[in-house]
């Protein structure tokens, strides 16, 4: 019984140590920018967190989610990750940044954001860097 309790406590501690990162790309999965960004991000995050990293990547594919206000994509994220509380959200390029800016409070309130955008006039979100 003691071994089972110790194992459960260790598993709970490991789960708490996991870092959950949600990356949202503005393009399709097979675009060059998405592939390059995923490669670089996973290398850097894996070197920092190793096996404690849970990496989730989603793509605002204009064919699948054509609405300009991203309502369908928001519903997709909500349905796909109902229990996910990411430790970090990364928005890659303008559409992803717009999505995060619009739905951050309803999908991942309080979560830090790192963003990459080509829009020099983009306003920085609270608790973000870009």
Coordinates of C-alpha atoms in Angstrom, one line a residue, residues 6-125:
X6 CA 4.3 6.7 -3.1
X7 CA 3.9 5.9 -6.8
X8 CA 0.7 8.0 -7.0
X9 CA 2.3 10.9 -5.2
X10 CA 5.3 10.7 -7.6
X11 CA 3.0 10.6 -10.6
X12 CA 1.0 13.6 -9.3
X13 CA 4.2 15.6 -8.8
X14 CA 5.4 14.7 -12.4
X15 CA 2.1 15.8 -13.8
X16 CA 2.5 19.2 -12.0
X17 CA 6.0 19.6 -13.4
X18 CA 4.8 19.1 -17.0
X19 CA 4.9 22.3 -19.1
X20 CA 2.1 22.6 -21.5
X21 CA 2.7 24.8 -24.6
X22 CA 0.1 25.5 -27.2
X23 CA 1.4 26.9 -30.4
X24 CA -1.1 28.4 -32.9
X25 CA 0.1 28.9 -36.5
X26 CA -1.5 31.2 -39.0
X27 CA -1.0 28.8 -41.9
X28 CA -1.5 25.2 -42.8
X29 CA 0.6 22.5 -41.2
X30 CA 2.6 21.9 -44.4
X31 CA 3.6 25.5 -45.0
X32 CA 7.3 26.3 -44.8
X33 CA 6.8 28.9 -42.0
X34 CA 4.9 26.4 -39.9
X35 CA 7.4 23.6 -40.4
X36 CA 10.3 25.9 -39.6
X37 CA 8.7 27.5 -36.6
X38 CA 7.7 24.1 -35.2
X39 CA 11.2 22.8 -35.7
X40 CA 12.8 25.8 -33.9
X41 CA 10.3 26.0 -31.1
X42 CA 10.4 22.3 -30.3
X43 CA 14.2 22.3 -30.2
X44 CA 14.4 25.3 -27.8
X45 CA 11.5 24.1 -25.6
X46 CA 12.8 20.5 -25.5
X47 CA 16.2 21.7 -24.5
X48 CA 14.7 23.7 -21.6
X49 CA 12.1 21.2 -20.4
X50 CA 13.1 17.8 -21.9
X51 CA 10.5 15.1 -21.2
X52 CA 8.5 17.5 -19.0
X53 CA 7.2 19.2 -22.2
X54 CA 3.7 18.7 -23.6
X55 CA 3.8 20.4 -27.0
X56 CA 0.5 21.1 -28.8
X57 CA 0.4 22.7 -32.3
X58 CA -2.7 23.9 -34.1
X59 CA -3.0 25.6 -37.5
X60 CA -5.5 28.2 -38.7
X61 CA -5.9 26.6 -42.1
X62 CA -8.0 29.1 -44.2
X63 CA -9.6 26.3 -46.0
X64 CA -10.9 24.6 -42.8
X65 CA -11.5 27.8 -40.9
X66 CA -12.4 30.5 -43.4
X67 CA -14.3 32.9 -41.1
X68 CA -12.5 36.1 -40.5
X69 CA -13.5 36.3 -36.8
X70 CA -12.2 32.7 -36.1
X71 CA -15.4 31.6 -34.4
X72 CA -15.2 28.1 -35.8
X73 CA -11.5 27.8 -34.9
X74 CA -12.3 29.0 -31.4
X75 CA -15.0 26.2 -31.1
X76 CA -12.5 23.7 -32.5
X77 CA -9.9 24.6 -29.9
X78 CA -12.5 24.5 -27.1
X79 CA -13.7 21.1 -28.2
X80 CA -10.3 19.6 -28.8
X81 CA -8.7 20.8 -25.5
X82 CA -11.6 21.1 -23.0
X83 CA -9.3 20.5 -20.0
X84 CA -6.0 22.0 -21.3
X85 CA -4.6 24.8 -19.2
X86 CA -1.5 25.8 -21.1
X87 CA 1.5 27.3 -19.3
X88 CA 2.4 29.2 -22.5
X89 CA 0.6 30.1 -25.7
X90 CA 2.7 30.9 -28.8
X91 CA 1.1 32.8 -31.7
X92 CA 3.0 32.5 -35.0
X93 CA 2.2 35.3 -37.5
X94 CA -0.7 37.7 -37.8
X95 CA -3.8 35.5 -38.0
X96 CA -2.7 33.5 -34.9
X97 CA -1.9 36.7 -33.0
X98 CA -5.3 38.1 -34.0
X99 CA -7.0 34.9 -32.8
X100 CA -5.1 34.9 -29.5
X101 CA -5.9 38.6 -28.9
X102 CA -9.6 38.0 -29.5
X103 CA -10.1 34.7 -27.7
X104 CA -7.4 34.7 -25.0
X105 CA -9.7 35.5 -22.1
X106 CA -12.3 32.8 -23.0
X107 CA -9.8 30.1 -23.9
X108 CA -6.7 30.6 -21.9
X109 CA -7.2 33.5 -19.5
X110 CA -4.0 34.6 -17.7
X111 CA -1.7 32.5 -19.7
X112 CA 1.5 34.2 -20.9
X113 CA 1.8 34.7 -24.6
X114 CA 4.8 34.8 -27.0
X115 CA 3.9 36.1 -30.4
X116 CA 5.6 36.6 -33.8
X117 CA 3.9 39.1 -36.1
X118 CA 5.0 41.2 -39.1
X119 CA 2.6 44.0 -38.0
X120 CA 4.8 46.7 -36.6
X121 CA 1.7 48.4 -35.2
X122 CA 0.4 45.3 -33.3
X123 CA -0.3 46.2 -29.7
X124 CA 1.3 44.0 -27.1
X125 CA -1.1 42.0 -25.0

